[in-house]
């Protein structure tokens, strides 16, 4: 889903840069107020953890494997602001260290994977968790992946690169499958985390004192 | 002798676990003190409490110095070294002491020289060997020129040569220091005075010589095997 | 594996490695931007730009095979989405092959995307493999990237290998004890263990930073100056870029 350089028009590239920049800037302000001095070390090791987890292929089901994106996972645990900052930073690191995702498309990539995904995931999880805890996690992560793929398709068609009647069905159908992996992995990881420390799931805050 | 640190009735509790239980200790200027005890005795906790990094009850006072004049070298160098290069890590402390750029560079150079790693400035910590990491960790505190050093297990987990080199570095530091370890050889070479911690309590205090020759005392505190050494082959 | 760290040669010594980092960052981004805003790139211009990249590569002592290998690994991932452009139905028929029709305009569009991808990815590989990551971070600090982002990037770089090692060790421990490959449940346990490990490590690093006077911001020294040589390179590159796109 990482859009490379050259696929976006100037208006799409610049407007997504502006939107992403503003949201990430606002998130930083919020997190700084909430977590204070601890923001750097705690989020730093979490970012390294998610970055590494994204590089690992999981067995999902029926012999297939997938890998974690983690936007919804972090959003469920620490809220959408922390998730946006961490995923955005990871996207910057990937565009440099792996040349994965273009420099001029960074705004769009952050918007899709670092903003839309965690916010959507967080909102759906919060709305549905009273109804069914496990289902809410799966649905939240699945929808977050599908919607960010749809946003990606929309940006490509707005740029005049790939027409919407081609890009949308292709992106959404592929990511409807990938989303199942993301949903299952996120669900299983949250369940495992809950077993060790139920408080963490309830609090959804960046307080690490209770971490053990 | 002038007291630099005074510890009175120090207690630390982690959730349910009592890690330190009523410790009294006075650290005088120029003293080199060994803190020995088995795993989980509370050695690391004592150092963290002195540096003010965890909650405790009781009193720790610093007549004559400030708490910021105390330098702590953590046991795990992957915790101590968090910057992308050796230079940035060794410079981290001096920069926070608001030294000028030139002073910071001199401090970095001197400290790396002292631990025998001149020229390592550009290296990223994750490409260093375990012994090198431990030495850089010491350099990150040397560069701050503290009046009192706290070392947590400086030689644990190292090969014999690295152990020897670190012992030599510690010998060359002419300052007050506390060394928490179960490396009895290290404290016999570096320290004058030794205390034994066990299960959060101060079990013994005395000259290193006397403590280390008291096999019965060591054995009682899980620092020496009780029977004669088994011979398997 | 898809992921190859492309900064392997960033520690070499060469004229390109010695250039001011912010200058290199500016030149790289400027080349990418001026490339992607072109509506099309004539073949001779593409060859010219690629030649410039290769000259820089040669000057930097980075093996050509390293550059090409990474380019070839990354390019398909970048261009997989571009395939739909190739098969788009627009304008005159260019050629038809076993029932697959390719149209002239679609082919041109595809070639343009391909050219842009090659130049952009090549530029990034060149920049990252000639610049130490810690220098990139300091340059980010200088151009006012938010300090939290810079600090997180620095932590990612410092700790990612440690986390990967931990994963691998846990995986080996699991595999060694059971003949089967680990299942999703086991992987989740590994991930959650590593998650708590990370939180604990964060807490300890916080203590370690506090112990050395940290109070909320990470300060570093930037040893780089903008030299006359950097100025000359800047001047030459600006002329080169202008010539490239205006001729
Ligand atoms: N963060 C912590 N939370 C809970 N218990 C802890 C923590 N750190 C240490 N402990 C416990 O406190 C005791 C003393 O630990 P420590 O000071 O690390 O011992 P030592 O350094 O002598 O091996 C141990 O039983 C240990 O399990
Ligand atoms: Mg210890």
CSV table of N, CA and C and ligand atoms in Angstrom, one decimal, chain A residues 212, chain B residues 14 17 19 38-45, ligand 1:
chain,number,residue,atom,x,y,z
A,212,UNK,N,4.6,-4.4,33.3
A,212,UNK,CA,5.4,-5.5,34.0
A,212,UNK,C,4.9,-6.8,33.5
B,14,UNK,N,8.6,-2.9,45.7
B,14,UNK,CA,8.0,-3.0,44.3
B,14,UNK,C,6.7,-3.8,44.5
B,17,UNK,N,6.7,-7.0,46.7
B,17,UNK,CA,8.1,-7.4,47.0
B,17,UNK,C,8.9,-6.3,47.7
B,19,UNK,N,12.2,-4.9,48.4
B,19,UNK,CA,13.5,-5.1,47.7
B,19,UNK,C,14.6,-4.6,48.6
B,38,UNK,N,23.8,-12.2,46.4
B,38,UNK,CA,23.3,-13.0,45.3
B,38,UNK,C,22.3,-12.3,44.4
B,39,UNK,N,21.9,-13.0,43.3
B,39,UNK,CA,20.9,-12.4,42.4
B,39,UNK,C,19.6,-12.0,43.2
B,40,UNK,N,19.0,-10.9,43.0
B,40,UNK,CA,17.8,-10.5,43.6
B,40,UNK,C,18.0,-9.9,45.0
B,41,UNK,N,19.2,-9.7,45.4
B,41,UNK,CA,19.5,-9.2,46.8
B,41,UNK,C,19.0,-7.8,47.0
B,42,UNK,N,19.0,-7.0,45.9
B,42,UNK,CA,18.6,-5.6,46.0
B,42,UNK,C,19.7,-4.7,45.7
B,43,UNK,N,20.8,-5.2,45.1
B,43,UNK,CA,22.0,-4.3,44.8
B,43,UNK,C,21.6,-3.2,43.8
B,44,UNK,N,21.0,-3.6,42.6
B,44,UNK,CA,20.6,-2.6,41.6
B,44,UNK,C,19.6,-1.6,42.2
B,45,UNK,N,18.7,-2.1,43.0
B,45,UNK,CA,17.7,-1.3,43.6
B,45,UNK,C,18.4,-0.2,44.5
D,1,LIG,N1,10.7,-3.1,38.5
D,1,LIG,C1,10.6,-4.1,39.4
D,1,LIG,N2,9.3,-4.5,39.8
D,1,LIG,C2,9.1,-5.5,40.7
D,1,LIG,N3,10.1,-6.1,41.3
D,1,LIG,C3,11.3,-5.8,41.0
D,1,LIG,C4,11.6,-4.8,40.1
D,1,LIG,N4,13.0,-4.7,40.0
D,1,LIG,C5,13.5,-5.6,40.9
D,1,LIG,N5,12.5,-6.2,41.5
D,1,LIG,C6,12.7,-7.3,42.5
D,1,LIG,O1,13.4,-6.7,43.6
D,1,LIG,C7,14.4,-7.6,44.1
D,1,LIG,C8,15.7,-6.9,44.1
D,1,LIG,O2,16.1,-6.7,42.7
D,1,LIG,P1,17.5,-6.1,42.3
D,1,LIG,O3,17.7,-4.9,43.0
D,1,LIG,O4,17.5,-6.0,40.8
D,1,LIG,O5,18.5,-7.3,42.7
D,1,LIG,P2,20.1,-7.5,42.3
D,1,LIG,O6,20.5,-6.3,41.5
D,1,LIG,O7,20.8,-7.6,43.6
D,1,LIG,O8,20.1,-8.8,41.6
D,1,LIG,C9,14.3,-8.8,43.3
D,1,LIG,O9,13.5,-9.8,44.0
D,1,LIG,C10,13.6,-8.4,42.0
D,1,LIG,O10,12.8,-9.5,41.5
